[in-house]
mmCIF file of N, CA and C in Angstrom:
data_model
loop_
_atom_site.group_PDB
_atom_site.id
_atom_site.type_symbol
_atom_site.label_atom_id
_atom_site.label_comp_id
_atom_site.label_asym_id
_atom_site.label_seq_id
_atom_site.Cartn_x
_atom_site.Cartn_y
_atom_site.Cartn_z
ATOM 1 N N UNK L 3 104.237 99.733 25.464
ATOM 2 C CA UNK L 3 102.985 99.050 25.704
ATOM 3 C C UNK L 3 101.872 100.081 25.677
ATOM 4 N N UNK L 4 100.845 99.878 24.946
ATOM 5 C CA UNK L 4 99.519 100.746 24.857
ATOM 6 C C UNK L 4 98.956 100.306 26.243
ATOM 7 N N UNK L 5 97.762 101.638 26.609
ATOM 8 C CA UNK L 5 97.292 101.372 27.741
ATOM 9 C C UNK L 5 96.038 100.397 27.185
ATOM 10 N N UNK L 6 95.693 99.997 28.130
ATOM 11 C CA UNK L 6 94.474 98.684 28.325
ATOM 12 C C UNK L 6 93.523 99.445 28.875
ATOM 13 N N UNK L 7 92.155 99.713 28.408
ATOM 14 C CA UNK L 7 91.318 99.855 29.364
ATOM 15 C C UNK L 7 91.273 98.806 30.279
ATOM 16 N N UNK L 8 90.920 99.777 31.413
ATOM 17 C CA UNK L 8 90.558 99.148 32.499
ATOM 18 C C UNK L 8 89.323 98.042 32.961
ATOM 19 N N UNK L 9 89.494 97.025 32.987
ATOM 20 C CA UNK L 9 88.459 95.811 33.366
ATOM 21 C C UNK L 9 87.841 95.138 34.642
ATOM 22 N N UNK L 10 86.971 95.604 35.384
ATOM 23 C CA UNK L 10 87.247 95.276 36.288
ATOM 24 C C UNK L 10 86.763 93.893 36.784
ATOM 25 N N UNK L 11 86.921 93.305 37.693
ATOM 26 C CA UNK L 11 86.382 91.889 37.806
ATOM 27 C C UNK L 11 85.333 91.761 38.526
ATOM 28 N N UNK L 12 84.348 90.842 37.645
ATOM 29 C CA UNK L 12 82.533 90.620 37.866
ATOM 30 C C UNK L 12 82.700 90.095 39.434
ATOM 31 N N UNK L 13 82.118 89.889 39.999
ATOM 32 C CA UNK L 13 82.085 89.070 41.328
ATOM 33 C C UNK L 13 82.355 87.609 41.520
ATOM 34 N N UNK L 14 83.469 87.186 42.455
ATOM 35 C CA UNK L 14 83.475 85.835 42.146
ATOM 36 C C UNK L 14 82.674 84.920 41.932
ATOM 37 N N UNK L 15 83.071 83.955 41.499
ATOM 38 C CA UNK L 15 81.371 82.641 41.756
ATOM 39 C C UNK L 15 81.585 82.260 43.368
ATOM 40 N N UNK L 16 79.939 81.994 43.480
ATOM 41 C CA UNK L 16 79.962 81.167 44.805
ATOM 42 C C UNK L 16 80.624 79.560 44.397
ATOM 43 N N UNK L 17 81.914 78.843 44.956
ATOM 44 C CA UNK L 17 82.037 77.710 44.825
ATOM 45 C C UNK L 17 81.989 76.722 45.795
ATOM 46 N N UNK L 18 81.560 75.636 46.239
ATOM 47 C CA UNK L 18 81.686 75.033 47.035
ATOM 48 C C UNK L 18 83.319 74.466 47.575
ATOM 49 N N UNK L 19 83.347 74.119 48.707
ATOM 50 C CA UNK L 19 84.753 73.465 48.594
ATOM 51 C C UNK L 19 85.195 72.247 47.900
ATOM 52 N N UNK L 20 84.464 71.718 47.196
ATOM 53 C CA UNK L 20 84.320 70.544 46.941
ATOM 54 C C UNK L 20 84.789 71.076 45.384
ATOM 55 N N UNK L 21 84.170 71.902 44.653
ATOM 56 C CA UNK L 21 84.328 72.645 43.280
ATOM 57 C C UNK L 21 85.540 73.651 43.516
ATOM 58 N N UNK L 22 85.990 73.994 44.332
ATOM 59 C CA UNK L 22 87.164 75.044 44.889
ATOM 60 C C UNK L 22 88.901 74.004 44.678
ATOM 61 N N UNK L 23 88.552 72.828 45.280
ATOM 62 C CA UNK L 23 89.717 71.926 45.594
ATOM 63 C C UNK L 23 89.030 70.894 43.944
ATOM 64 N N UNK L 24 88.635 70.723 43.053
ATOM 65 C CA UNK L 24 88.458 70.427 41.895
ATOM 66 C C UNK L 24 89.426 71.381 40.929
ATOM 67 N N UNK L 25 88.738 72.514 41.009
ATOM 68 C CA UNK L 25 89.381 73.498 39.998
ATOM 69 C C UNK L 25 91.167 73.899 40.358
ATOM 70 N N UNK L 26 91.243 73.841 41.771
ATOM 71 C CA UNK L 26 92.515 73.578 42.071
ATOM 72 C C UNK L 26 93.495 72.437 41.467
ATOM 73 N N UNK L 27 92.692 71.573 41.460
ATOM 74 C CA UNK L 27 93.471 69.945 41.129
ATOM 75 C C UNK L 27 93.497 70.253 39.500
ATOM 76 N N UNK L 28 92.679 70.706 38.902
ATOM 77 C CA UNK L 28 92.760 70.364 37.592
ATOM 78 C C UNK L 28 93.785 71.577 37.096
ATOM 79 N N UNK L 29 94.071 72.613 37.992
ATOM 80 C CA UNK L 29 94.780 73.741 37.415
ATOM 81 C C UNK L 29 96.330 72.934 37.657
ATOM 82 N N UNK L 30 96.382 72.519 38.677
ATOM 83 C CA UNK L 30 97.461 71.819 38.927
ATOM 84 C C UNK L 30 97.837 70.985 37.702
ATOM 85 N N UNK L 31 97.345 69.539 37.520
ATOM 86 C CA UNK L 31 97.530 68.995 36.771
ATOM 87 C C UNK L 31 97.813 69.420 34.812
ATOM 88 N N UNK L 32 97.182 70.895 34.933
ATOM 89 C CA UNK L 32 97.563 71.142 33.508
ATOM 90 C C UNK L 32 99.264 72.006 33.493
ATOM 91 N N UNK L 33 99.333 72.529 34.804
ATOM 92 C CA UNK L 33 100.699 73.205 35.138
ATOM 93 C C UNK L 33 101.723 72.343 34.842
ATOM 94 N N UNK L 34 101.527 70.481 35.636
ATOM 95 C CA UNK L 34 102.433 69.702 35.609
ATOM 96 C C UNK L 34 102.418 69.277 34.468
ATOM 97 N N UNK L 35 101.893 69.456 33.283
ATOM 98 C CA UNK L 35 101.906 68.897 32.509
ATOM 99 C C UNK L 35 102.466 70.150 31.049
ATOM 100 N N UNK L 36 102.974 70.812 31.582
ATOM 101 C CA UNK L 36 104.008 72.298 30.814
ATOM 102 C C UNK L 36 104.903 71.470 30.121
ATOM 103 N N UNK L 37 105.585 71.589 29.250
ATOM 104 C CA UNK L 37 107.177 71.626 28.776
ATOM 105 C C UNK L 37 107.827 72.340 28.150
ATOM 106 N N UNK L 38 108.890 72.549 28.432
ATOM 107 C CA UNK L 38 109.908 73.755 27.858
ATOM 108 C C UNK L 38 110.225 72.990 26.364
ATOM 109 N N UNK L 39 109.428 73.760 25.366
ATOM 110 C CA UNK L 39 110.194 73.030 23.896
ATOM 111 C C UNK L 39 111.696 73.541 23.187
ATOM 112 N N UNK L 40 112.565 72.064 23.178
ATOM 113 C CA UNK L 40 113.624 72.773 22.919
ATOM 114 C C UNK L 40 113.580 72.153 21.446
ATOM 115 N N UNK L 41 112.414 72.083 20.622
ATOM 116 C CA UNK L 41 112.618 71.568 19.300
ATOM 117 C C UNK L 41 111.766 73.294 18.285
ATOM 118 N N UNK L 42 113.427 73.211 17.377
ATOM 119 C CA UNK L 42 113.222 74.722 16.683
ATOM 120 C C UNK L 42 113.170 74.325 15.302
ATOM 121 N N UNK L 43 112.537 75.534 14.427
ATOM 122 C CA UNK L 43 112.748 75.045 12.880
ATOM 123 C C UNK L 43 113.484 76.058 12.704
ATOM 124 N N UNK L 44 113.973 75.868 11.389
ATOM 125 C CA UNK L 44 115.028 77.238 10.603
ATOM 126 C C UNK L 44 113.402 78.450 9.694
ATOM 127 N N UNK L 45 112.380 77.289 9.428
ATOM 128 C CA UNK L 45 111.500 78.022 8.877
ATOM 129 C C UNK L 45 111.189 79.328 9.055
ATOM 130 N N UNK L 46 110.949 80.324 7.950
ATOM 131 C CA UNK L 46 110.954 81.573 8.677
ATOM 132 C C UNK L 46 109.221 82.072 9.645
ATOM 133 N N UNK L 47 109.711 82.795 9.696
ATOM 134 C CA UNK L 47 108.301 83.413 11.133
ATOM 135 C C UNK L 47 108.321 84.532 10.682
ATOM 136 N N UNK L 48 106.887 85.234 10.377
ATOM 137 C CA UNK L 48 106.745 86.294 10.104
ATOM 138 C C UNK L 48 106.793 87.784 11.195
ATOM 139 N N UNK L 49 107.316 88.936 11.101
ATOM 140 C CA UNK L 49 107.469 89.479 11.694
ATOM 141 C C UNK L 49 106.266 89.807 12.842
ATOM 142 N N UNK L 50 105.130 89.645 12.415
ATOM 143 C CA UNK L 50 103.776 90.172 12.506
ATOM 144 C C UNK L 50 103.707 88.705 13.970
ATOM 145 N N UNK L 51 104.015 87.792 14.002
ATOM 146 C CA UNK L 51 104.286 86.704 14.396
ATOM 147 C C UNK L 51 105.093 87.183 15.826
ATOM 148 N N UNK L 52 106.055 87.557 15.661
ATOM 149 C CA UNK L 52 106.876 87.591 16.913
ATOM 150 C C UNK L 52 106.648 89.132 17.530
ATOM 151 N N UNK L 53 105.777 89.872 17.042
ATOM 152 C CA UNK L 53 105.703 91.338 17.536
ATOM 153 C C UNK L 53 104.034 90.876 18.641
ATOM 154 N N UNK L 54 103.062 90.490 18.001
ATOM 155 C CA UNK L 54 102.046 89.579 18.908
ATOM 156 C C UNK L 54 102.466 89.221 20.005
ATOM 157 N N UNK L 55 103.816 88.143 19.918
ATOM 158 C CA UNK L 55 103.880 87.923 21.122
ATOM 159 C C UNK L 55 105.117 88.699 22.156
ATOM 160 N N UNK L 56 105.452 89.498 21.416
ATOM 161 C CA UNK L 56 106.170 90.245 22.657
ATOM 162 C C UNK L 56 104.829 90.829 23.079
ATOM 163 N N UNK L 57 103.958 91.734 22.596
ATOM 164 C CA UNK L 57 102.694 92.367 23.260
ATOM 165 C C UNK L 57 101.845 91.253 24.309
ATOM 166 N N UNK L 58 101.896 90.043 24.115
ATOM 167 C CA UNK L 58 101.596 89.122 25.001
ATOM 168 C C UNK L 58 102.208 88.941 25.813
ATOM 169 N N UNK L 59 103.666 88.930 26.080
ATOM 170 C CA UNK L 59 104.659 88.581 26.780
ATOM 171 C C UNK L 59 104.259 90.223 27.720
ATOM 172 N N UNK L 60 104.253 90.960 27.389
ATOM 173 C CA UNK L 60 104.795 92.439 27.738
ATOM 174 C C UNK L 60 103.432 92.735 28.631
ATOM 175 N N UNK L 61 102.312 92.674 28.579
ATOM 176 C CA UNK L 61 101.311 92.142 29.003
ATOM 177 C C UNK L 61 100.780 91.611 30.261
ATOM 178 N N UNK L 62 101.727 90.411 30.544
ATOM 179 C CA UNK L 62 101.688 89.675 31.793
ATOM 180 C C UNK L 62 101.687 90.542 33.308
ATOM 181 N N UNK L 63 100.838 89.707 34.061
ATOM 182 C CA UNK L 63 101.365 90.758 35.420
ATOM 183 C C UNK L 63 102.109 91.222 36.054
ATOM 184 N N UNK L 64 101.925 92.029 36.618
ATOM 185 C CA UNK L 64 103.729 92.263 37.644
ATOM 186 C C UNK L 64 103.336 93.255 38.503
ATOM 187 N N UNK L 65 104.624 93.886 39.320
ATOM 188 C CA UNK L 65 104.110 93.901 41.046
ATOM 189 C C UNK L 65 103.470 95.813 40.412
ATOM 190 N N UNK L 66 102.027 95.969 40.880
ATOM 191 C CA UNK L 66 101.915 97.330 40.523
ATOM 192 C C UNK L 66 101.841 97.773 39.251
ATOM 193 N N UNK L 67 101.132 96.611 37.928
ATOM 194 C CA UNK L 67 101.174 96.627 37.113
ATOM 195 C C UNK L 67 101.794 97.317 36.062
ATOM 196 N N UNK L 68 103.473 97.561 36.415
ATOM 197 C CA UNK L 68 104.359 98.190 35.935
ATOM 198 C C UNK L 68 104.784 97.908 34.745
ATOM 199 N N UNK L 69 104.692 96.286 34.599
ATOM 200 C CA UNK L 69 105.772 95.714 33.531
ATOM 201 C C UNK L 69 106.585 96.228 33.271
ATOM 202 N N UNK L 70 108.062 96.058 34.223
ATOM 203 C CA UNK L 70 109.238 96.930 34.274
ATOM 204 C C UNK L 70 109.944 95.818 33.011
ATOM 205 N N UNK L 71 109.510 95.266 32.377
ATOM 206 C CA UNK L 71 110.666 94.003 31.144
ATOM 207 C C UNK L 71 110.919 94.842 30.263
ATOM 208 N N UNK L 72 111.474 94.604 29.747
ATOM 209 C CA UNK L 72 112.338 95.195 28.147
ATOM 210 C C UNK L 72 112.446 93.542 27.152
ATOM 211 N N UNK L 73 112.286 94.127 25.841
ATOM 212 C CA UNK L 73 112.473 92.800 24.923
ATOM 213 C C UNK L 73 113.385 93.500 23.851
ATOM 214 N N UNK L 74 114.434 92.607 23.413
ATOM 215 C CA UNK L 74 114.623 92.695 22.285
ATOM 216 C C UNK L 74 114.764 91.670 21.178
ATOM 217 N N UNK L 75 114.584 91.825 19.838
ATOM 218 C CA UNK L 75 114.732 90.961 18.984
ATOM 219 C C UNK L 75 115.941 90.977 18.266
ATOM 220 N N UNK L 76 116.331 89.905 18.027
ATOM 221 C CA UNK L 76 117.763 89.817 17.204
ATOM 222 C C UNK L 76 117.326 88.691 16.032
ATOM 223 N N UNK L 77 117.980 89.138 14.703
ATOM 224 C CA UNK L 77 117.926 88.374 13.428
ATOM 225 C C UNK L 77 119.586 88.329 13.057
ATOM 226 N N UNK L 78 120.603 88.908 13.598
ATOM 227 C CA UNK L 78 121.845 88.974 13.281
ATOM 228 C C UNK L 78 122.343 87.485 13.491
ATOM 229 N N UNK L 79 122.683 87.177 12.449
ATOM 230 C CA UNK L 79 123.758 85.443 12.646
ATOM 231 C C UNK L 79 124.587 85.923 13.104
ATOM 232 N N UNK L 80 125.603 86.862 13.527
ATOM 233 C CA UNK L 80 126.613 87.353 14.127
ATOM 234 C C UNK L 80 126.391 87.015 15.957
ATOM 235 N N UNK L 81 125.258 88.423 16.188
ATOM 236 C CA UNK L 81 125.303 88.420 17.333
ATOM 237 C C UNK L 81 124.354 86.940 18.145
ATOM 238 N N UNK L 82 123.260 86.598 17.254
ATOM 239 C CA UNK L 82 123.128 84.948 17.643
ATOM 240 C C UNK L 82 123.778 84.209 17.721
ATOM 241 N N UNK L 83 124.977 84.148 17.111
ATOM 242 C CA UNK L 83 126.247 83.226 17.268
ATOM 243 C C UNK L 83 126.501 83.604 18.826
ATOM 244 N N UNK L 84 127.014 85.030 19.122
ATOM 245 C CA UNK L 84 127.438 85.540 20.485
ATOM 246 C C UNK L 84 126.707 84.934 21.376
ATOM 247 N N UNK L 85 125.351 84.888 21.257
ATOM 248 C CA UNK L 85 124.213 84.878 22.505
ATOM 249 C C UNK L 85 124.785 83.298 22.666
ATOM 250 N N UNK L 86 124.486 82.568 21.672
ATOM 251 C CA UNK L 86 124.806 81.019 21.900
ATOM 252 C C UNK L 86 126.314 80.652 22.653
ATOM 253 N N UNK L 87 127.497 81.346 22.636
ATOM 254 C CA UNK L 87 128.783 80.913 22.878
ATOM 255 C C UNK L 87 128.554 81.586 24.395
ATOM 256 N N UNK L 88 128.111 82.857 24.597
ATOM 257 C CA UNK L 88 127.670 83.229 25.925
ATOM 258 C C UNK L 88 126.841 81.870 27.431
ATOM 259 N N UNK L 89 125.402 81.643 26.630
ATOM 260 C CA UNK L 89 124.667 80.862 26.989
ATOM 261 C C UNK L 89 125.349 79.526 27.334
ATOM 262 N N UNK L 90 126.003 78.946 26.182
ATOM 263 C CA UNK L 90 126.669 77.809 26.823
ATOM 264 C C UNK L 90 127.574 78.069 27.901
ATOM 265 N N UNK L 91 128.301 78.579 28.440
ATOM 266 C CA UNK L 91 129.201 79.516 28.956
ATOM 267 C C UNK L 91 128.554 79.793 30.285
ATOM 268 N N UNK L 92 127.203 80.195 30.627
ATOM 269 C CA UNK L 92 126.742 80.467 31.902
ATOM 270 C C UNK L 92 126.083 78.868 32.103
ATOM 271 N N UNK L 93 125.276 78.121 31.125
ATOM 272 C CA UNK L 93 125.066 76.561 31.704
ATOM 273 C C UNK L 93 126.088 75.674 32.288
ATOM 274 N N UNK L 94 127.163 75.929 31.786
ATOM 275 C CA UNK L 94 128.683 75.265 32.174
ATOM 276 C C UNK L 94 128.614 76.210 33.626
ATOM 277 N N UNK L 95 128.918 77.065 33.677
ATOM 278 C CA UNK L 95 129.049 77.808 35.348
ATOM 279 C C UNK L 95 128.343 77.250 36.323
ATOM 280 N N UNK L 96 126.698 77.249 35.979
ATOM 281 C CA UNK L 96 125.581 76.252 36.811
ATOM 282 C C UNK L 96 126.319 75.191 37.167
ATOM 283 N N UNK L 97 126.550 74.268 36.574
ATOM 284 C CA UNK L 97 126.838 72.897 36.645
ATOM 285 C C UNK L 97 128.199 72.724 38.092
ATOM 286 N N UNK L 98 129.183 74.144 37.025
ATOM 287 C CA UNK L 98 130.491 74.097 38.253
ATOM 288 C C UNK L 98 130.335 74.666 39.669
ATOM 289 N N UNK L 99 129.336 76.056 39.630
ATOM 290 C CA UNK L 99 128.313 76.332 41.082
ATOM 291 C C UNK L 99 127.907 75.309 42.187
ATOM 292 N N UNK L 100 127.104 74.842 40.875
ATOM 293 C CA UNK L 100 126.067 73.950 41.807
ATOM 294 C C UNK L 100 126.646 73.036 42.608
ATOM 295 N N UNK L 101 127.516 72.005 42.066
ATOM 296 C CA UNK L 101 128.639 71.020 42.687
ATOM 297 C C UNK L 101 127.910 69.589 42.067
ATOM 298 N N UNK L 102 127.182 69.743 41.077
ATOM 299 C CA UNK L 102 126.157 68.428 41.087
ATOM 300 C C UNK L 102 126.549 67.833 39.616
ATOM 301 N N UNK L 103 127.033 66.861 39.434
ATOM 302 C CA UNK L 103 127.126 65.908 38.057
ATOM 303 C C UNK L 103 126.156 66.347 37.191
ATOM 304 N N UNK L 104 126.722 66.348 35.798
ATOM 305 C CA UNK L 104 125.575 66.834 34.801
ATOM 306 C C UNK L 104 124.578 65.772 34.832
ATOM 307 N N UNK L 105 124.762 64.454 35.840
ATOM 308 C CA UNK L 105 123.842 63.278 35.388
ATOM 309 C C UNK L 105 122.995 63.922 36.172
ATOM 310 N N UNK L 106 122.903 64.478 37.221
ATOM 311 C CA UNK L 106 122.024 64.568 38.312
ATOM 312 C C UNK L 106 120.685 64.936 37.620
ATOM 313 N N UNK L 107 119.476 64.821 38.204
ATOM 314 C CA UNK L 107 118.177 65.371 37.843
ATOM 315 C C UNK L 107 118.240 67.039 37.151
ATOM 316 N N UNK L 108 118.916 67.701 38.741
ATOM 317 C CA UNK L 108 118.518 68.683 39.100
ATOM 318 C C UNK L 108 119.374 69.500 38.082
ATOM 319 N N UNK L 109 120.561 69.280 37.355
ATOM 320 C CA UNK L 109 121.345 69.711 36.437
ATOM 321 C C UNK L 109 121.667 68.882 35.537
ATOM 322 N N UNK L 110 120.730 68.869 34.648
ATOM 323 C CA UNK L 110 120.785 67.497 33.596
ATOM 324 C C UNK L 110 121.729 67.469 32.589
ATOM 325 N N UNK L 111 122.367 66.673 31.952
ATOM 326 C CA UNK L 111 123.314 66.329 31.002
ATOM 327 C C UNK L 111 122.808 67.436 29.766
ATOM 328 N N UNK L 112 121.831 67.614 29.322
ATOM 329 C CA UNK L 112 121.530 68.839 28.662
ATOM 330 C C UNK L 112 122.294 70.416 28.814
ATOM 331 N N UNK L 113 122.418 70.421 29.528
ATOM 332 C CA UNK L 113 123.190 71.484 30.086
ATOM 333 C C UNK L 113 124.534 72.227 29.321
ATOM 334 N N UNK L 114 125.042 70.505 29.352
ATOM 335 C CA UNK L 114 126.265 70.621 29.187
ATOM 336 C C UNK L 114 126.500 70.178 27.108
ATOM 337 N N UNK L 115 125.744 69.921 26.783
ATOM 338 C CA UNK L 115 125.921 70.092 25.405
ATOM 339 C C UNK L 115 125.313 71.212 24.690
ATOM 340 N N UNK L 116 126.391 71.085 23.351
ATOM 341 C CA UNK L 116 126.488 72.147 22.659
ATOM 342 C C UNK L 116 124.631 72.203 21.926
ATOM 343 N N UNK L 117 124.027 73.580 21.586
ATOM 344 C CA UNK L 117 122.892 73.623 20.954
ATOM 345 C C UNK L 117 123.256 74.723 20.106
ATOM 346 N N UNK L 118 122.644 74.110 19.635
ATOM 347 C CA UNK L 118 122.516 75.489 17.821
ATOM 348 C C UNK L 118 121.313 76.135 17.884
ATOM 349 N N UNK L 119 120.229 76.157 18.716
ATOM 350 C CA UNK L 119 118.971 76.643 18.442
ATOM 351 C C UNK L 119 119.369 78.393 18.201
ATOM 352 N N UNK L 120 120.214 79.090 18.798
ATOM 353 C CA UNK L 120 120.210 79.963 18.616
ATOM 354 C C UNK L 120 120.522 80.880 17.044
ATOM 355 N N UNK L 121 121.290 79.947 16.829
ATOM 356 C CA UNK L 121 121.415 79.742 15.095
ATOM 357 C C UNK L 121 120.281 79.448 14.322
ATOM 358 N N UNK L 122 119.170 78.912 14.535
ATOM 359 C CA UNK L 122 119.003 77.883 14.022
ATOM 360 C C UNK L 122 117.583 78.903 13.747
ATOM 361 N N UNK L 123 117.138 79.031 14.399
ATOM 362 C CA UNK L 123 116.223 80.135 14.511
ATOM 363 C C UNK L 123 115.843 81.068 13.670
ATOM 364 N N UNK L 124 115.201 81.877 12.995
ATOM 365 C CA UNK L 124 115.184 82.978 12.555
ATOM 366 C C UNK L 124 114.803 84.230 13.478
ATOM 367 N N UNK L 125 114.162 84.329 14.407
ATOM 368 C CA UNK L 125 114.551 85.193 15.632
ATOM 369 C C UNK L 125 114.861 84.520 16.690
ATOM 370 N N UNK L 126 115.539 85.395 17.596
ATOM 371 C CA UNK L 126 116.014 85.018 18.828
ATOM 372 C C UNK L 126 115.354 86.172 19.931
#
């Protein structure tokens, strides 16, 4: 990771509580409204593409602005095969851990079927 100059932050705004518990609600509501996409193409992605966002990823805060993460990229159909037979392999463990039916909310039937995304992908 390159260093960042340093930025420091302008002074807060004065907000009322009224504009304080607004901006709260609306931060909320865009949070609840996240989803994890599990829809992939085979299309390819340019390298220039997934190096952006590790620097974005790599980026993020952390305790003492360390960013202690590591990334790696994989294009091997070999070892993507591995990651996928692995992965299914620890979702199945969850399920037998937890003690909870794959119907349940909290460990959904997803879980427990097979996915190809890792294949399917051109990076992983």
């Amino acid at each position: 990771m390159t260093n960042v100059p340093h930025s420091p932050y302008a002074s807060l705004p004065a907000l009322s509580d009224e504009e304080r518990i607004a901006a709260a609600r609306k931060f909320r509501e865009e949070v609840a409204g996240r989803r994890t996409c599990r829809m992939f193409s085979p299309a390819p992605v340019p390298r220039g593409v997934i190096e952006e966002a590790i620097l974005a990823a790599g980026s993020a805060p952390s305790g003492a602005n360390h960013q202690p993460w590591h990334f790696a990229v994989v294009t091997s159909p070999e070892l993507k095969a591995r990651i996928r037979v692995e992965a299914e392999k620890q979702e199945a463990v969850m399920v037998i851990v937890t003690g909870l039916p794959a119907s349940d909310a909290v460990v959904p039937d997803y879980a427990l079927r097979k996915k190809p995304l890792e294949q399917i992908t051109s990076w992983l």
